[in-house]
């Protein structure tokens, strides 16, 4: 007679495969529906929060056409050499990033730095498109008050994609990128290699497309030990950037948050923001 009893090994393998498939689907679903919580790590400030910085500043609040409110700090240096429009990283709020931006105020530059929607005191619905629209709003604000050749666009981490987009649409003095990426899609592929992130991600920030249209000088800083935005992603961005306009400053041993501690960063900043 034929043995029709279930094969325990086959049953165990089938069960394991079903569990793994369920986990895969569950994680993929989470990546799609929770991607804003993974990508953006804002801290929220009360509307009556009082900023405290070491340099003179004006607090700004802009209302957008879709009803969002954007909070910003405009630092005013004595006898400014120009102005820096600074786009910060994906975590925190202006109470932290304003202090970081004071490094440039100390060098006698005005600095305008905004909180993205849902960050700090800023409110409004997020999408990739509104990141760009809000950036345009602040650039126009500066163009009404400064000559465009006085405007430096500075992006850090998440903000590098926004800064590169803005530089591709305008004619600032220069573009500075600290810990940039080829695209957020590229970073996601590195972090979640077995998932179809191309189809799951709503936020792609395609810096590699924008940078090819930038006409001003570009300076890129990246550390070789960056565990947040892989060094290889910045290297890919440099490879496609306009060669005669782009300087890639490699910080050996630098990680994602400590480039300012390296002499090479400080020296280069002093050269491009004299």
Backbone as CSV, one residue per row, in Angstrom:
resi,resn,N_x,N_y,N_z,CA_x,CA_y,CA_z,C_x,C_y,C_z
1,UNK,0.830,-1.212,0.000,0.000,0.000,0.000,0.861,1.258,0.000
2,UNK,0.348,2.323,-0.674,1.063,3.602,-0.701,0.939,4.304,0.644
3,UNK,2.034,4.940,1.051,2.041,5.705,2.307,1.490,7.104,2.037
4,UNK,0.259,7.375,2.516,-0.371,8.686,2.264,-0.297,9.612,3.470
5,UNK,0.450,9.218,4.471,0.593,10.074,5.664,1.331,11.357,5.304
6,UNK,0.959,12.502,5.898,1.630,13.772,5.606,3.113,13.709,5.945
7,UNK,3.919,14.301,5.068,5.359,14.378,5.309,5.635,15.521,6.287
8,UNK,6.125,15.230,7.506,6.309,16.287,8.511,7.318,17.348,8.090
9,UNK,8.331,16.955,7.341,9.347,17.940,6.901,8.735,18.919,5.912
10,UNK,7.957,18.360,4.950,7.300,19.224,3.970,6.297,20.161,4.641
11,UNK,5.580,19.643,5.597,4.607,20.471,6.314,5.302,21.618,7.066
12,UNK,6.435,21.289,7.696,7.175,22.303,8.446,7.708,23.390,7.508
13,UNK,8.220,22.951,6.347,8.736,23.914,5.361,7.623,24.813,4.834
14,UNK,6.466,24.197,4.596,5.325,24.975,4.095,4.882,26.009,5.120
15,UNK,4.861,25.586,6.405,4.465,26.495,7.479,5.449,27.659,7.589
16,UNK,6.727,27.320,7.514,7.785,28.342,7.598,7.660,29.342,6.443
17,UNK,7.410,28.813,5.249,7.263,29.682,4.072,6.076,30.627,4.227
18,UNK,4.983,30.116,4.762,3.795,30.949,4.969,4.054,32.046,6.004
19,UNK,4.787,31.681,7.067,5.132,32.670,8.099,6.020,33.761,7.508
20,UNK,7.028,33.353,6.724,7.941,34.317,6.112,7.209,35.219,5.122
21,UNK,6.301,34.632,4.348,5.519,35.423,3.393,4.639,36.425,4.125
22,UNK,4.026,35.990,5.211,3.180,36.888,6.002,3.997,38.045,6.572
23,UNK,5.192,37.720,7.071,6.072,38.758,7.617,6.479,39.751,6.532
24,UNK,6.809,39.214,5.355,7.222,40.057,4.223,6.104,41.027,3.847
25,UNK,4.894,40.509,3.746,3.738,41.346,3.400,3.469,42.375,4.495
26,UNK,3.600,41.949,5.748,3.347,42.845,6.868,4.362,43.992,6.899
27,UNK,5.633,43.655,6.691,6.667,44.694,6.705,6.517,45.621,5.503
28,UNK,6.211,45.063,4.343,6.000,45.886,3.135,4.839,46.856,3.341
29,UNK,3.759,46.359,3.930,2.595,47.212,4.211,2.958,48.323,5.189
30,UNK,3.748,47.962,6.210,4.174,48.955,7.198,5.057,50.016,6.558
31,UNK,5.959,49.594,5.664,6.833,50.551,4.976,6.016,51.557,4.171
32,UNK,4.924,51.083,3.585,4.094,51.988,2.781,3.299,52.945,3.663
33,UNK,2.579,52.390,4.636,1.667,53.214,5.419,2.361,54.007,6.530
34,UNK,3.525,53.564,6.949,4.228,54.256,8.038,5.481,54.981,7.560
35,UNK,5.614,55.141,6.246,6.865,55.716,5.740,7.132,57.128,6.242
36,UNK,6.079,57.919,6.467,6.308,59.275,6.986,6.881,59.229,8.401
37,UNK,6.458,58.233,9.189,6.990,58.095,10.552,8.424,57.568,10.543
38,UNK,8.784,56.858,9.474,10.154,56.353,9.344,11.078,57.444,8.803
39,UNK,10.611,58.176,7.805,11.434,59.201,7.151,11.571,60.475,7.974
40,UNK,10.493,60.910,8.594,10.456,62.211,9.263,10.312,62.020,10.771
41,UNK,11.208,62.637,11.493,11.242,62.489,12.954,11.164,63.859,13.623
42,UNK,10.036,64.538,13.450,9.921,65.889,13.996,9.695,65.886,15.495
43,UNK,10.108,66.970,16.134,9.640,67.261,17.485,8.754,68.494,17.373
44,UNK,7.742,68.570,18.213,6.733,69.623,18.125,6.950,70.644,19.232
45,UNK,6.793,71.920,18.889,6.906,73.005,19.855,5.541,73.660,20.049
46,UNK,5.281,74.128,21.246,4.079,74.920,21.496,4.163,76.225,20.705
47,UNK,3.002,76.743,20.289,2.998,77.953,19.465,3.563,79.167,20.209
48,UNK,3.524,79.149,21.526,4.064,80.281,22.289,5.497,80.026,22.768
49,UNK,6.135,78.987,22.234,7.519,78.698,22.606,8.413,79.876,22.228
50,UNK,9.302,80.257,23.128,10.204,81.379,22.900,11.608,80.862,22.557
51,UNK,12.039,81.118,21.323,13.383,80.715,20.920,14.430,81.542,21.653
52,UNK,15.551,80.902,21.940,16.668,81.599,22.568,17.947,81.239,21.822
53,UNK,18.533,82.239,21.179,19.777,82.031,20.436,20.787,83.100,20.832
54,UNK,22.000,82.914,20.371,23.082,83.834,20.736,23.184,85.042,19.814
55,UNK,22.461,85.018,18.700,22.550,86.109,17.725,21.166,86.691,17.446
56,UNK,21.178,87.892,16.934,19.947,88.604,16.636,19.135,87.836,15.585
57,UNK,17.835,87.684,15.816,17.000,86.956,14.868,15.579,87.503,14.881
58,UNK,14.886,87.185,13.787,13.461,87.497,13.669,12.719,86.186,13.436
59,UNK,11.650,85.972,14.178,10.826,84.786,13.954,9.772,85.101,12.902
60,UNK,9.622,84.215,11.926,8.686,84.430,10.819,7.633,83.322,10.803
61,UNK,6.443,83.679,10.351,5.383,82.694,10.140,4.719,82.993,8.801
62,UNK,4.780,82.026,7.896,4.169,82.173,6.579,2.969,81.249,6.467
63,UNK,1.892,81.753,5.905,0.744,80.900,5.609,0.744,80.597,4.125
64,UNK,0.621,79.326,3.766,0.657,78.915,2.370,-0.752,78.920,1.777
65,UNK,-0.808,78.750,0.467,-2.103,78.757,-0.225,-3.016,77.614,0.206
66,UNK,-2.427,76.513,0.674,-3.258,75.377,1.105,-3.522,75.392,2.604
67,UNK,-3.224,76.522,3.259,-3.576,76.674,4.664,-2.542,76.213,5.670
68,UNK,-1.357,75.801,5.208,-0.301,75.401,6.141,0.337,76.638,6.757
69,UNK,0.926,76.462,7.925,1.681,77.537,8.570,3.135,77.094,8.700
70,UNK,4.052,77.926,8.204,5.470,77.597,8.209,6.215,78.565,9.119
71,UNK,6.876,77.996,10.097,7.628,78.783,11.067,9.104,78.800,10.678
72,UNK,9.743,79.948,10.842,11.141,80.076,10.433,11.867,81.071,11.325
73,UNK,13.189,80.994,11.290,14.062,81.936,11.986,14.944,82.615,10.946
74,UNK,14.977,83.940,10.999,15.848,84.711,10.108,16.891,85.408,10.970
75,UNK,18.094,84.852,10.966,19.196,85.446,11.720,19.735,86.655,10.967
76,UNK,20.076,87.699,11.714,20.599,88.926,11.115,22.004,89.193,11.673
77,UNK,23.017,89.039,10.825,24.395,89.304,11.232,24.704,90.789,11.093
78,UNK,25.731,91.218,11.794,26.195,92.599,11.627,27.007,92.664,10.342
79,UNK,26.680,93.629,9.485,27.365,93.767,8.193,27.465,92.424,7.458
80,UNK,26.321,91.837,7.112,26.339,90.498,6.518,27.055,90.443,5.170
81,UNK,27.747,89.324,4.948,28.451,89.102,3.680,27.521,88.480,2.636
82,UNK,26.353,88.079,3.058,25.386,87.413,2.192,24.370,86.700,3.064
83,UNK,23.587,85.831,2.466,22.557,85.118,3.230,22.572,83.640,2.844
84,UNK,22.340,82.791,3.823,22.274,81.341,3.605,20.850,80.865,3.855
85,UNK,20.270,80.199,2.880,18.969,79.552,3.046,19.248,78.095,3.386
86,UNK,18.954,77.724,4.632,19.395,76.442,5.188,18.211,75.479,5.315
87,UNK,18.373,74.281,4.731,17.354,73.234,4.835,17.903,72.107,5.704
88,UNK,17.248,71.884,6.846,17.816,70.989,7.852,17.473,69.524,7.625
89,UNK,17.957,68.669,8.533,17.764,67.229,8.442,16.384,66.782,8.880
90,UNK,16.212,65.477,9.038,14.862,64.920,9.213,14.421,64.810,10.666
91,UNK,15.254,65.239,11.616,14.889,65.083,13.032,14.987,66.416,13.772
92,UNK,14.117,66.586,14.764,14.210,67.772,15.618,13.336,68.922,15.165
93,UNK,13.731,70.128,15.540,12.997,71.344,15.195,13.953,72.531,15.267
94,UNK,13.437,73.723,15.059,14.282,74.920,14.994,15.024,75.239,16.288
95,UNK,14.516,74.796,17.423,15.232,75.071,18.665,16.613,74.417,18.639
96,UNK,16.713,73.297,17.923,18.007,72.631,17.743,18.740,73.145,16.508
97,UNK,18.038,73.188,15.387,18.688,73.527,14.124,19.107,74.995,14.057
98,UNK,18.383,75.848,14.767,18.788,77.253,14.826,20.155,77.407,15.463
99,UNK,20.395,76.638,16.514,21.703,76.670,17.180,22.802,76.194,16.242
100,UNK,22.516,75.149,15.466,23.493,74.640,14.489,23.780,75.697,13.423
101,UNK,22.739,76.400,12.978,22.900,77.414,11.931,23.679,78.634,12.407
102,UNK,23.758,78.826,13.719,24.505,79.976,14.242,25.990,79.920,13.882
103,UNK,26.471,78.752,13.545,27.861,78.608,13.078,28.131,79.552,11.905
104,UNK,27.125,79.734,11.056,27.293,80.575,9.868,27.035,82.056,10.177
105,UNK,26.188,82.304,11.164,25.971,83.689,11.594,27.264,84.236,12.190
106,UNK,27.981,83.384,12.900,29.270,83.767,13.484,30.261,84.173,12.400
107,UNK,30.076,83.646,11.196,30.937,83.990,10.066,30.416,85.221,9.321
108,UNK,29.456,85.889,9.930,28.865,87.134,9.402,27.982,86.912,8.179
109,UNK,27.190,85.868,8.234,26.181,85.635,7.205,24.800,85.651,7.852
110,UNK,23.848,86.288,7.182,22.458,86.113,7.579,22.063,84.670,7.256
111,UNK,21.167,84.114,8.042,20.705,82.733,7.791,19.191,82.692,7.948
112,UNK,18.531,82.118,6.954,17.094,81.853,7.036,16.910,80.338,7.076
113,UNK,16.272,79.860,8.147,16.070,78.423,8.310,14.628,78.166,8.722
114,UNK,13.975,77.276,8.012,12.562,76.992,8.245,12.382,75.624,8.874
115,UNK,11.269,75.446,9.568,10.839,74.117,9.986,9.843,73.605,8.956
116,UNK,10.037,72.379,8.504,9.099,71.755,7.573,7.747,71.552,8.262
117,UNK,6.736,71.333,7.481,5.405,71.036,8.026,5.488,69.860,9.023
118,UNK,4.796,69.998,10.106,4.731,69.056,11.244,5.936,69.165,12.176
119,UNK,6.928,69.976,11.830,8.105,70.161,12.683,7.953,71.440,13.505
120,UNK,8.349,71.384,14.786,8.328,72.586,15.607,6.950,73.211,15.665
121,UNK,6.867,74.486,15.257,5.589,75.200,15.243,4.894,75.133,13.886
122,UNK,5.567,74.561,12.893,4.993,74.495,11.544,3.889,73.440,11.482
123,UNK,2.852,73.750,10.728,1.715,72.836,10.594,1.325,72.718,9.125
124,UNK,0.723,71.589,8.790,0.263,71.389,7.425,0.469,69.955,6.978
125,UNK,-0.199,69.595,5.914,-0.140,68.228,5.392,1.143,68.036,4.590
126,UNK,1.795,66.897,4.813,3.052,66.597,4.137,2.843,65.893,2.796
127,UNK,3.717,66.219,1.862,3.874,65.471,0.617,5.204,65.923,0.040
128,UNK,5.764,65.164,-0.883,7.030,65.592,-1.477,6.858,66.911,-2.219
129,UNK,5.738,67.075,-2.895,5.498,68.289,-3.676,5.503,69.546,-2.801
130,UNK,4.931,69.459,-1.588,4.864,70.669,-0.763,6.215,71.021,-0.156
131,UNK,7.103,70.049,-0.008,8.469,70.392,0.409,9.080,71.372,-0.585
132,UNK,8.879,71.099,-1.865,9.447,71.955,-2.907,8.728,73.306,-2.977
133,UNK,7.411,73.285,-2.879,6.648,74.534,-2.934,7.008,75.450,-1.769
134,UNK,7.149,74.879,-0.582,7.494,75.678,0.593,8.904,76.256,0.454
135,UNK,9.812,75.463,-0.107,11.176,75.958,-0.343,11.157,77.136,-1.304
136,UNK,10.349,77.041,-2.359,10.201,78.145,-3.316,9.721,79.414,-2.624
137,UNK,8.785,79.259,-1.710,8.225,80.399,-0.991,9.320,81.161,-0.229
138,UNK,10.189,80.436,0.436,11.249,81.075,1.212,12.336,81.666,0.318
139,UNK,12.576,81.023,-0.814,13.560,81.583,-1.749,13.065,82.912,-2.308
140,UNK,11.801,82.970,-2.645,11.239,84.230,-3.145,11.273,85.308,-2.078
141,UNK,11.042,84.916,-0.831,11.136,85.865,0.287,12.538,86.486,0.327
142,UNK,13.559,85.663,0.152,14.927,86.197,0.162,15.216,87.046,-1.072
143,UNK,14.720,86.623,-2.218,14.960,87.400,-3.444,14.374,88.799,-3.358
144,UNK,13.338,88.976,-2.561,12.740,90.294,-2.376,13.584,91.180,-1.468
145,UNK,14.569,90.585,-0.791,15.349,91.331,0.207,16.850,91.325,-0.048
146,UNK,17.314,90.434,-0.908,18.742,90.325,-1.224,18.901,90.188,-2.734
147,UNK,20.080,90.523,-3.228,20.411,90.188,-4.603,20.606,88.669,-4.687
148,UNK,20.165,88.072,-5.790,20.226,86.612,-5.881,21.661,86.091,-5.782
149,UNK,22.630,86.886,-6.270,24.022,86.442,-6.196,24.578,86.465,-4.770
150,UNK,23.772,86.939,-3.808,24.168,86.898,-2.401,23.614,85.667,-1.672
151,UNK,22.774,84.899,-2.369,22.083,83.774,-1.714,22.854,82.466,-1.888
152,UNK,23.208,81.851,-0.775,23.770,80.499,-0.760,22.681,79.543,-0.281
153,UNK,22.470,78.465,-1.009,21.527,77.430,-0.572,22.323,76.303,0.082
154,UNK,21.931,75.963,1.303,22.633,74.936,2.070,21.635,73.836,2.458
155,UNK,21.967,72.599,2.141,21.119,71.480,2.532,21.896,70.489,3.370
156,UNK,21.249,69.978,4.397,21.869,68.954,5.236,20.979,67.710,5.264
157,UNK,21.568,66.559,4.940,20.865,65.276,5.007,19.549,65.329,4.214
158,UNK,18.400,65.140,4.866,17.122,65.230,4.159,17.038,66.506,3.334
159,UNK,17.512,67.602,3.894,17.413,68.908,3.238,18.230,69.046,1.969
160,UNK,19.160,68.097,1.706,19.979,68.230,0.498,19.154,68.049,-0.773
161,UNK,18.147,67.166,-0.707,17.289,66.978,-1.880,16.478,68.221,-2.189
162,UNK,15.976,68.860,-1.144,15.185,70.085,-1.304,16.074,71.211,-1.805
163,UNK,17.274,71.325,-1.219,18.220,72.372,-1.625,18.638,72.208,-3.083
164,UNK,18.877,70.962,-3.494,19.304,70.709,-4.874,18.184,71.028,-5.853
165,UNK,16.966,70.663,-5.491,15.811,71.026,-6.323,15.757,72.543,-6.510
166,UNK,15.862,73.273,-5.413,15.734,74.731,-5.451,16.834,75.362,-6.298
167,UNK,18.063,74.861,-6.144,19.181,75.396,-6.931,18.994,75.114,-8.419
168,UNK,18.335,74.000,-8.744,18.114,73.658,-10.154,17.106,74.583,-10.823
169,UNK,16.278,75.261,-10.005,15.232,76.132,-10.543,15.605,77.614,-10.486
170,UNK,16.749,77.929,-9.861,17.117,79.329,-9.645,18.599,79.553,-9.929
171,UNK,19.068,80.738,-9.623,20.468,81.086,-9.889,21.147,81.665,-8.647
172,UNK,21.266,80.854,-7.591,21.928,81.347,-6.388,23.433,81.458,-6.585
173,UNK,24.102,82.000,-5.598,25.561,82.124,-5.653,26.213,80.748,-5.662
174,UNK,25.711,79.848,-4.802,26.294,78.506,-4.709,25.332,77.566,-3.986
175,UNK,25.639,76.281,-4.102,24.880,75.222,-3.431,25.850,74.415,-2.578
176,UNK,25.525,74.268,-1.286,26.355,73.472,-0.380,25.511,72.306,0.140
177,UNK,26.051,71.104,0.032,25.319,69.892,0.433,26.137,69.123,1.465
178,UNK,25.574,68.948,2.645,26.228,68.189,3.709,25.510,66.845,3.872
179,UNK,26.241,65.772,3.701,25.727,64.400,3.723,24.573,64.192,2.729
180,UNK,24.817,64.466,1.453,23.745,64.311,0.446,23.578,62.861,0.009
181,UNK,22.482,62.623,-0.705,22.155,61.297,-1.224,21.858,61.384,-2.711
182,UNK,22.005,60.271,-3.392,21.646,60.169,-4.806,20.141,60.365,-4.956
183,UNK,19.404,59.723,-4.074,17.961,59.900,-3.925,17.571,59.212,-2.623
184,UNK,16.430,59.590,-2.064,15.942,58.869,-0.885,15.625,57.425,-1.265
185,UNK,15.200,57.235,-2.494,14.941,55.891,-3.005,16.204,55.044,-2.930
186,UNK,17.326,55.632,-3.283,18.606,54.926,-3.247,18.971,54.522,-1.813
187,UNK,18.742,55.431,-0.860,19.024,55.146,0.552,18.106,54.027,1.053
188,UNK,16.837,54.089,0.652,15.866,53.070,1.073,16.235,51.695,0.522
189,UNK,16.722,51.655,-0.712,17.140,50.374,-1.302,18.295,49.768,-0.511
190,UNK,19.187,50.637,-0.043,20.320,50.161,0.750,19.854,49.609,2.096
191,UNK,18.853,50.264,2.677,18.386,49.879,4.009,17.406,48.697,3.969
192,UNK,16.601,48.640,2.898,15.590,47.567,2.782,15.766,46.862,1.435
193,UNK,16.872,46.156,1.256,17.216,45.622,-0.070,16.258,44.574,-0.619
194,UNK,15.515,43.884,0.247,14.658,42.794,-0.261,13.216,43.241,-0.517
195,UNK,12.943,44.533,-0.295,11.572,45.020,-0.472,11.457,45.892,-1.725
196,UNK,10.287,45.923,-2.357,10.102,46.707,-3.592,9.892,48.197,-3.294
197,UNK,10.956,48.841,-2.792,10.804,50.224,-2.323,10.422,51.194,-3.444
198,UNK,10.767,50.847,-4.687,10.368,51.718,-5.806,8.857,51.905,-5.860
199,UNK,8.137,50.831,-5.528,6.675,50.884,-5.575,6.071,51.368,-4.258
200,UNK,6.814,51.203,-3.163,6.270,51.542,-1.851,6.476,53.007,-1.471
201,UNK,7.591,53.589,-1.910,7.938,54.935,-1.456,7.146,56.034,-2.170
202,UNK,6.525,56.915,-1.374,5.869,58.101,-1.929,6.840,59.277,-1.984
203,UNK,7.885,59.216,-1.163,8.890,60.287,-1.100,10.180,59.762,-1.712
204,UNK,10.584,60.353,-2.836,11.752,59.823,-3.542,12.917,60.822,-3.595
205,UNK,12.646,62.111,-3.575,13.689,63.149,-3.548,14.841,62.787,-4.493
206,UNK,14.582,62.936,-5.770,15.516,62.483,-6.806,16.608,63.521,-7.054
207,UNK,17.526,63.627,-6.123,18.605,64.623,-6.218,19.419,64.470,-7.495
208,UNK,19.595,63.236,-7.950,20.408,63.012,-9.149,19.791,63.664,-10.389
209,UNK,18.469,63.793,-10.405,17.835,64.483,-11.534,18.027,65.992,-11.410
210,UNK,17.864,66.512,-10.208,17.956,67.957,-9.990,19.370,68.478,-10.207
211,UNK,20.368,67.742,-9.719,21.730,68.274,-9.698,22.279,68.502,-11.107
212,UNK,21.763,67.753,-12.068,22.241,67.918,-13.442,21.810,69.256,-14.044
213,UNK,20.810,69.896,-13.413,20.301,71.172,-13.926,20.808,72.364,-13.121
214,UNK,21.699,72.119,-12.166,22.229,73.204,-11.340,23.341,73.918,-12.098
215,UNK,23.264,75.243,-12.148,24.257,76.009,-12.908,25.280,76.717,-12.023
216,UNK,25.045,76.771,-10.720,25.975,77.455,-9.817,27.026,76.476,-9.287
217,UNK,28.092,76.978,-8.644,29.075,76.075,-8.020,28.437,75.212,-6.925
218,UNK,28.880,73.966,-6.839,28.348,73.000,-5.869,29.490,72.466,-5.008
219,UNK,29.284,72.446,-3.698,30.235,71.809,-2.791,29.499,70.724,-2.015
220,UNK,30.038,69.504,-2.054,29.441,68.372,-1.349,30.383,67.907,-0.248
221,UNK,29.835,67.687,0.956,30.601,67.125,2.072,30.001,65.767,2.449
222,UNK,30.858,64.781,2.623,30.342,63.486,3.087,31.425,62.727,3.827
223,UNK,31.021,62.066,4.916,31.947,61.254,5.695,31.955,59.814,5.228
224,UNK,33.117,59.193,5.295,33.242,57.814,4.822,32.592,56.810,5.779
225,UNK,32.321,57.233,7.019,31.711,56.327,7.999,30.250,56.659,8.278
226,UNK,29.595,57.296,7.332,28.192,57.679,7.511,27.312,56.434,7.497
227,UNK,26.604,56.185,8.598,25.738,55.005,8.684,24.271,55.339,8.407
228,UNK,23.973,56.611,8.141,22.597,57.032,7.850,22.398,57.186,6.347
229,UNK,23.216,58.021,5.724,23.230,58.150,4.260,24.549,57.537,3.788
230,UNK,24.520,56.390,3.143,25.770,55.727,2.757,26.668,56.628,1.913
231,UNK,27.955,56.557,2.182,28.937,57.313,1.397,28.791,57.001,-0.088
232,UNK,28.489,55.746,-0.413,28.342,55.336,-1.815,27.230,56.097,-2.523
233,UNK,26.191,56.490,-1.782,25.081,57.237,-2.381,25.541,58.638,-2.796
234,UNK,26.342,59.264,-1.939,26.890,60.590,-2.278,27.870,60.483,-3.439
235,UNK,28.632,59.411,-3.448,29.603,59.196,-4.525,28.884,59.083,-5.874
236,UNK,27.765,58.373,-5.886,26.959,58.251,-7.116,26.433,59.614,-7.556
237,UNK,26.025,60.434,-6.576,25.521,61.769,-6.899,26.619,62.614,-7.529
238,UNK,27.815,62.529,-6.976,28.946,63.292,-7.523,29.261,62.864,-8.954
239,UNK,29.155,61.584,-9.209,29.486,61.071,-10.544,28.592,61.656,-11.623
240,UNK,27.363,62.021,-11.238,26.419,62.541,-12.233,26.320,64.068,-12.188
241,UNK,26.948,64.699,-11.177,26.895,66.155,-11.025,27.755,66.840,-12.091
242,UNK,27.450,68.109,-12.387,28.271,68.855,-13.359,29.730,68.926,-12.879
243,UNK,30.635,68.265,-13.591,32.006,68.076,-13.116,32.775,69.378,-12.900
244,UNK,32.637,70.327,-13.801,33.423,71.556,-13.699,32.934,72.472,-12.583
245,UNK,31.733,72.203,-12.072,31.154,73.072,-11.050,31.163,72.443,-9.662
246,UNK,31.476,71.144,-9.560,31.257,70.414,-8.311,32.557,70.023,-7.622
247,UNK,32.628,70.307,-6.329,33.756,69.900,-5.488,33.242,68.925,-4.442
248,UNK,33.752,67.706,-4.456,33.343,66.676,-3.507,34.404,66.585,-2.408
249,UNK,34.037,67.019,-1.211,34.967,67.036,-0.082,34.709,65.788,0.760
250,UNK,35.625,64.845,0.706,35.488,63.573,1.414,36.116,63.713,2.798
251,UNK,35.329,63.437,3.834,35.817,63.521,5.205,36.112,62.097,5.688
252,UNK,37.379,61.729,5.679,37.771,60.387,6.112,37.420,60.178,7.584
253,UNK,36.656,59.121,7.865,36.276,58.817,9.237,35.084,59.597,9.743
254,UNK,34.567,60.522,8.946,33.414,61.322,9.365,32.137,60.511,9.330
255,UNK,31.245,60.769,10.294,29.946,60.104,10.254,28.859,61.109,9.883
256,UNK,27.623,60.788,10.175,26.519,61.616,9.678,26.381,62.954,10.399
257,UNK,26.800,63.011,11.641,26.519,64.207,12.444,27.741,64.949,12.971
258,UNK,28.943,64.557,12.543,30.114,65.202,13.149,31.077,65.847,12.171
259,UNK,30.635,66.128,10.944,31.560,66.678,9.957,32.136,68.020,10.388
260,UNK,31.379,68.773,11.146,31.822,70.086,11.605,33.040,69.979,12.541
261,UNK,33.282,68.799,13.074,34.425,68.601,13.974,35.731,68.404,13.214
262,UNK,35.658,68.225,11.902,36.847,67.932,11.109,37.425,69.210,10.492
263,UNK,38.731,69.294,10.515,39.422,70.485,9.998,39.156,70.687,8.517
264,UNK,39.012,69.589,7.781,38.783,69.722,6.334,37.445,70.401,6.041
265,UNK,36.440,70.083,6.833,35.143,70.754,6.684,35.301,72.245,6.978
266,UNK,35.912,72.557,8.100,36.051,73.975,8.520,36.860,74.769,7.500
267,UNK,37.927,74.191,7.016,38.785,74.887,6.044,38.028,75.159,4.758
268,UNK,37.303,74.153,4.278,36.562,74.338,3.013,35.444,75.358,3.186
269,UNK,34.725,75.303,4.316,33.675,76.290,4.567,34.254,77.694,4.585
270,UNK,35.408,77.860,5.190,36.050,79.181,5.240,36.450,79.666,3.836
271,UNK,36.732,78.715,2.950,37.082,79.091,1.575,35.876,79.489,0.750
272,UNK,34.752,78.780,0.928,33.572,79.070,0.104,32.628,80.090,0.743
273,UNK,32.803,80.291,2.061,32.047,81.343,2.768,33.066,82.225,3.488
274,UNK,33.886,82.949,2.720,34.974,83.730,3.329,34.452,84.914,4.159
